[in-house]
């Protein structure tokens, strides 16, 4: 797998090490998880550290498996530095969006690399919109259809707030992947202009709903 695979392995390794430390050490987990109240009181580091913690092994496995599947697409087109920028920017933006929507909820908690992983996934979709994804690992779906559909579902989840899924972080991470990829690879405007526009529509919808006080 060479250097490209090495970057992926390092990030997966960090997630595994930090997550397993959190599984065994409650104080460690509590200190570094995302908590709106703690962040408001000054624990800004949680915006980054919470992205390397997970609730359990299943949560960790799903995130790392998704990252493994799509990392090399981003690495191939953006290089190692570009990949890291997308990953970290998506993680941070995802958690910042969560904080924006939950800053007044003192007991709101969250952990997971989902925002970062969604950023990598959406970067891959923007770079290769013609690739096919396996919905439930079975049903073939064009990448851009999945991307648009998932963002719309995420907006719906953000409006309902009736589950334990961090929809805000997912959406913020996807936006991070979208924006950073465009900045690093402006050629997507020439090669995939329609996809750039289509993937921007859910972002515009969220902005409009938020301004209208509907979310």
Coordinates of C-alpha atoms in Angstrom, one line a residue:
X1 CA 0.0 0.0 0.0
X2 CA 3.1 2.3 0.3
X3 CA 3.0 5.8 1.8
X4 CA -0.7 6.3 1.0
X5 CA -1.8 3.3 3.0
X6 CA 0.6 4.3 5.8
X7 CA -1.3 7.6 6.5
X8 CA -4.6 5.7 6.7
X9 CA -3.1 3.1 9.0
X10 CA -1.7 5.8 11.3
X11 CA -5.0 7.6 11.7
X12 CA -6.9 4.3 12.2
X13 CA -4.2 3.3 14.8
X14 CA -4.7 6.6 16.7
X15 CA -8.5 6.1 16.7
X16 CA -8.1 2.6 18.0
X17 CA -5.5 3.5 20.7
X18 CA -7.4 6.5 22.0
X19 CA -10.8 4.7 21.9
X20 CA -9.6 1.7 23.8
X21 CA -8.0 3.9 26.4
X22 CA -11.4 5.5 26.7
X23 CA -13.2 2.2 27.0
X24 CA -11.0 1.2 30.0
X25 CA -10.6 4.7 31.6
X26 CA -13.8 6.5 32.5
X27 CA -11.9 9.6 33.7
X28 CA -10.0 9.8 30.4
X29 CA -13.2 9.4 28.4
X30 CA -15.1 12.1 30.4
X31 CA -12.2 14.5 30.1
X32 CA -11.8 14.3 26.3
X33 CA -15.3 13.7 25.1
X34 CA -17.4 16.5 23.5
X35 CA -19.5 18.2 26.2
X36 CA -21.1 21.5 25.4
X37 CA -21.0 22.7 29.0
X38 CA -17.3 21.9 29.4
X39 CA -16.4 23.5 26.1
X40 CA -18.3 26.6 27.1
X41 CA -16.2 26.7 30.3
X42 CA -13.0 26.5 28.3
X43 CA -12.3 22.9 27.4
X44 CA -11.9 23.8 23.7
X45 CA -9.6 20.9 23.1
X46 CA -12.6 18.6 23.3
X47 CA -13.6 19.8 19.8
X48 CA -10.6 17.8 18.5
X49 CA -10.0 15.1 21.1
X50 CA -13.6 13.8 21.0
X51 CA -13.1 12.9 17.4
X52 CA -10.7 10.1 18.4
X53 CA -13.0 8.5 21.1
X54 CA -15.8 6.1 20.4
X55 CA -18.7 4.7 22.4
X56 CA -17.9 1.1 21.8
X57 CA -16.1 -1.3 19.4
X58 CA -19.0 -1.4 16.9
X59 CA -19.0 2.4 16.6
X60 CA -15.2 2.4 16.1
X61 CA -15.3 -0.4 13.6
X62 CA -18.0 1.2 11.3
X63 CA -16.1 4.5 11.3
X64 CA -12.7 3.0 10.6
X65 CA -14.1 0.6 7.9
X66 CA -15.7 3.5 6.1
X67 CA -12.5 5.5 6.3
X68 CA -10.5 2.5 5.0
X69 CA -12.8 2.2 2.0
X70 CA -12.6 5.8 0.9
X71 CA -9.2 7.1 2.1
X72 CA -7.2 6.1 -0.9
X73 CA -9.5 7.9 -3.3
X74 CA -8.7 11.2 -1.5
X75 CA -5.1 10.3 -1.0
X76 CA -4.6 9.6 -4.7
X77 CA -6.0 13.0 -5.8
X78 CA -5.1 15.3 -3.0
X79 CA -1.9 13.7 -1.5
X80 CA -1.1 13.0 2.1
X81 CA -1.2 16.6 3.2
X82 CA -4.5 17.2 1.5
X83 CA -5.9 14.1 3.0
X84 CA -4.9 15.2 6.5
X85 CA -6.4 18.7 5.9
X86 CA -9.7 17.2 4.8
X87 CA -9.8 14.8 7.8
X88 CA -8.9 17.3 10.5
X89 CA -10.9 20.2 9.1
X90 CA -14.0 18.0 8.7
X91 CA -13.6 16.7 12.3
X92 CA -13.3 20.2 13.7
X93 CA -16.0 21.7 11.5
X94 CA -18.4 18.9 12.4
X95 CA -17.9 19.5 16.1
X96 CA -18.1 23.2 15.7
X97 CA -21.5 22.8 14.0
X98 CA -22.6 20.5 16.9
X99 CA -21.5 23.2 19.4
X100 CA -23.4 25.8 17.4
X101 CA -26.7 23.9 17.6
X102 CA -26.2 22.5 21.2
X103 CA -24.2 25.3 23.0
X104 CA -27.1 26.0 25.4
X105 CA -27.5 22.3 26.3
X106 CA -25.0 21.9 29.2
X107 CA -25.3 18.1 29.2
X108 CA -25.0 17.5 25.4
X109 CA -22.2 14.9 24.8
X110 CA -20.8 13.4 21.7
X111 CA -17.8 11.3 20.6
X112 CA -16.7 9.7 17.4
X113 CA -14.7 10.2 14.1
X114 CA -17.9 10.4 12.1
X115 CA -17.5 14.0 11.1
X116 CA -13.9 13.4 9.9
X117 CA -15.0 10.2 8.1
X118 CA -17.9 11.9 6.5
X119 CA -15.5 14.6 5.2
X120 CA -13.3 12.0 3.6
X121 CA -16.4 10.2 2.1
X122 CA -17.8 13.4 0.6
X123 CA -14.4 14.5 -0.6
X124 CA -14.2 11.1 -2.4
X125 CA -17.7 11.6 -3.9
X126 CA -16.7 15.1 -5.2
X127 CA -13.5 13.8 -6.7
X128 CA -15.1 10.6 -8.2
X129 CA -18.8 11.2 -8.4
X130 CA -19.2 8.4 -11.0
X131 CA -18.0 5.7 -8.6
X132 CA -20.6 3.3 -7.2
X133 CA -21.3 2.8 -3.5
X134 CA -22.9 -0.3 -2.0
X135 CA -25.9 0.7 0.0
X136 CA -26.1 -1.8 2.9
X137 CA -23.0 -3.3 1.1
X138 CA -25.5 -4.8 -1.4
X139 CA -27.4 -2.3 -3.5
X140 CA -25.3 -0.3 -6.0
X141 CA -25.9 3.4 -5.8
X142 CA -24.1 6.3 -7.7
X143 CA -21.9 8.2 -5.2
X144 CA -23.5 11.5 -5.9
X145 CA -27.0 10.1 -5.3
X146 CA -25.9 8.7 -1.9
X147 CA -24.2 12.1 -1.0
X148 CA -27.2 14.2 -1.7
X149 CA -29.6 11.7 -0.1
X150 CA -27.6 11.4 3.0
X151 CA -27.2 15.1 3.6
X152 CA -31.0 15.5 3.2
X153 CA -31.6 12.7 5.6
X154 CA -29.1 14.4 8.0
X155 CA -31.1 17.6 7.9
X156 CA -34.2 15.7 8.7
X157 CA -32.5 14.1 11.6
X158 CA -31.3 17.5 12.8
X159 CA -34.8 18.8 12.7
X160 CA -36.3 15.8 14.6
X161 CA -33.6 15.3 17.3
X162 CA -35.2 12.0 18.3
X163 CA -32.2 9.7 18.1
X164 CA -28.6 9.5 19.5
X165 CA -26.9 10.1 16.1
X166 CA -24.7 13.1 15.8
X167 CA -26.4 14.5 12.7
X168 CA -24.8 17.9 13.2
X169 CA -21.3 16.5 13.2
X170 CA -22.0 14.4 10.1
X171 CA -23.3 17.4 8.2
X172 CA -20.5 19.6 9.3
X173 CA -18.0 17.0 8.4
X174 CA -19.5 16.6 5.0
X175 CA -19.4 20.3 4.4
X176 CA -15.7 20.4 5.6
X177 CA -14.9 17.7 3.1
X178 CA -16.8 19.5 0.3
X179 CA -15.2 22.9 0.9
X180 CA -11.6 21.8 1.5
X181 CA -11.7 19.5 -1.5
X182 CA -12.8 22.4 -3.7
X183 CA -10.1 24.6 -2.4
X184 CA -7.4 22.0 -2.9
X185 CA -8.7 20.6 -6.2
X186 CA -10.5 23.5 -8.1
X187 CA -10.3 21.4 -11.2
X188 CA -13.5 19.7 -10.0
X189 CA -15.4 22.8 -11.3
X190 CA -14.3 21.9 -14.8
X191 CA -14.7 18.1 -14.6
X192 CA -17.6 17.7 -12.2
X193 CA -19.4 21.1 -12.2
X194 CA -22.9 19.6 -12.1
X195 CA -22.0 17.5 -9.1
X196 CA -20.4 20.5 -7.3
X197 CA -23.7 22.3 -7.7
X198 CA -25.9 19.4 -6.7
X199 CA -23.9 18.6 -3.6
X200 CA -24.1 22.2 -2.6
X201 CA -27.9 22.2 -2.6
X202 CA -28.4 20.4 0.8
X203 CA -25.9 22.9 2.3
X204 CA -28.0 25.8 1.0
X205 CA -31.2 24.2 2.3
X206 CA -29.7 23.9 5.8
X207 CA -28.6 27.5 5.7
X208 CA -32.1 28.6 4.7
X209 CA -33.8 26.5 7.4
X210 CA -31.5 27.8 10.0
X211 CA -32.0 31.4 9.1
X212 CA -35.8 30.8 9.1
X213 CA -35.6 29.2 12.6
X214 CA -36.8 25.9 11.3
X215 CA -33.9 23.9 12.7

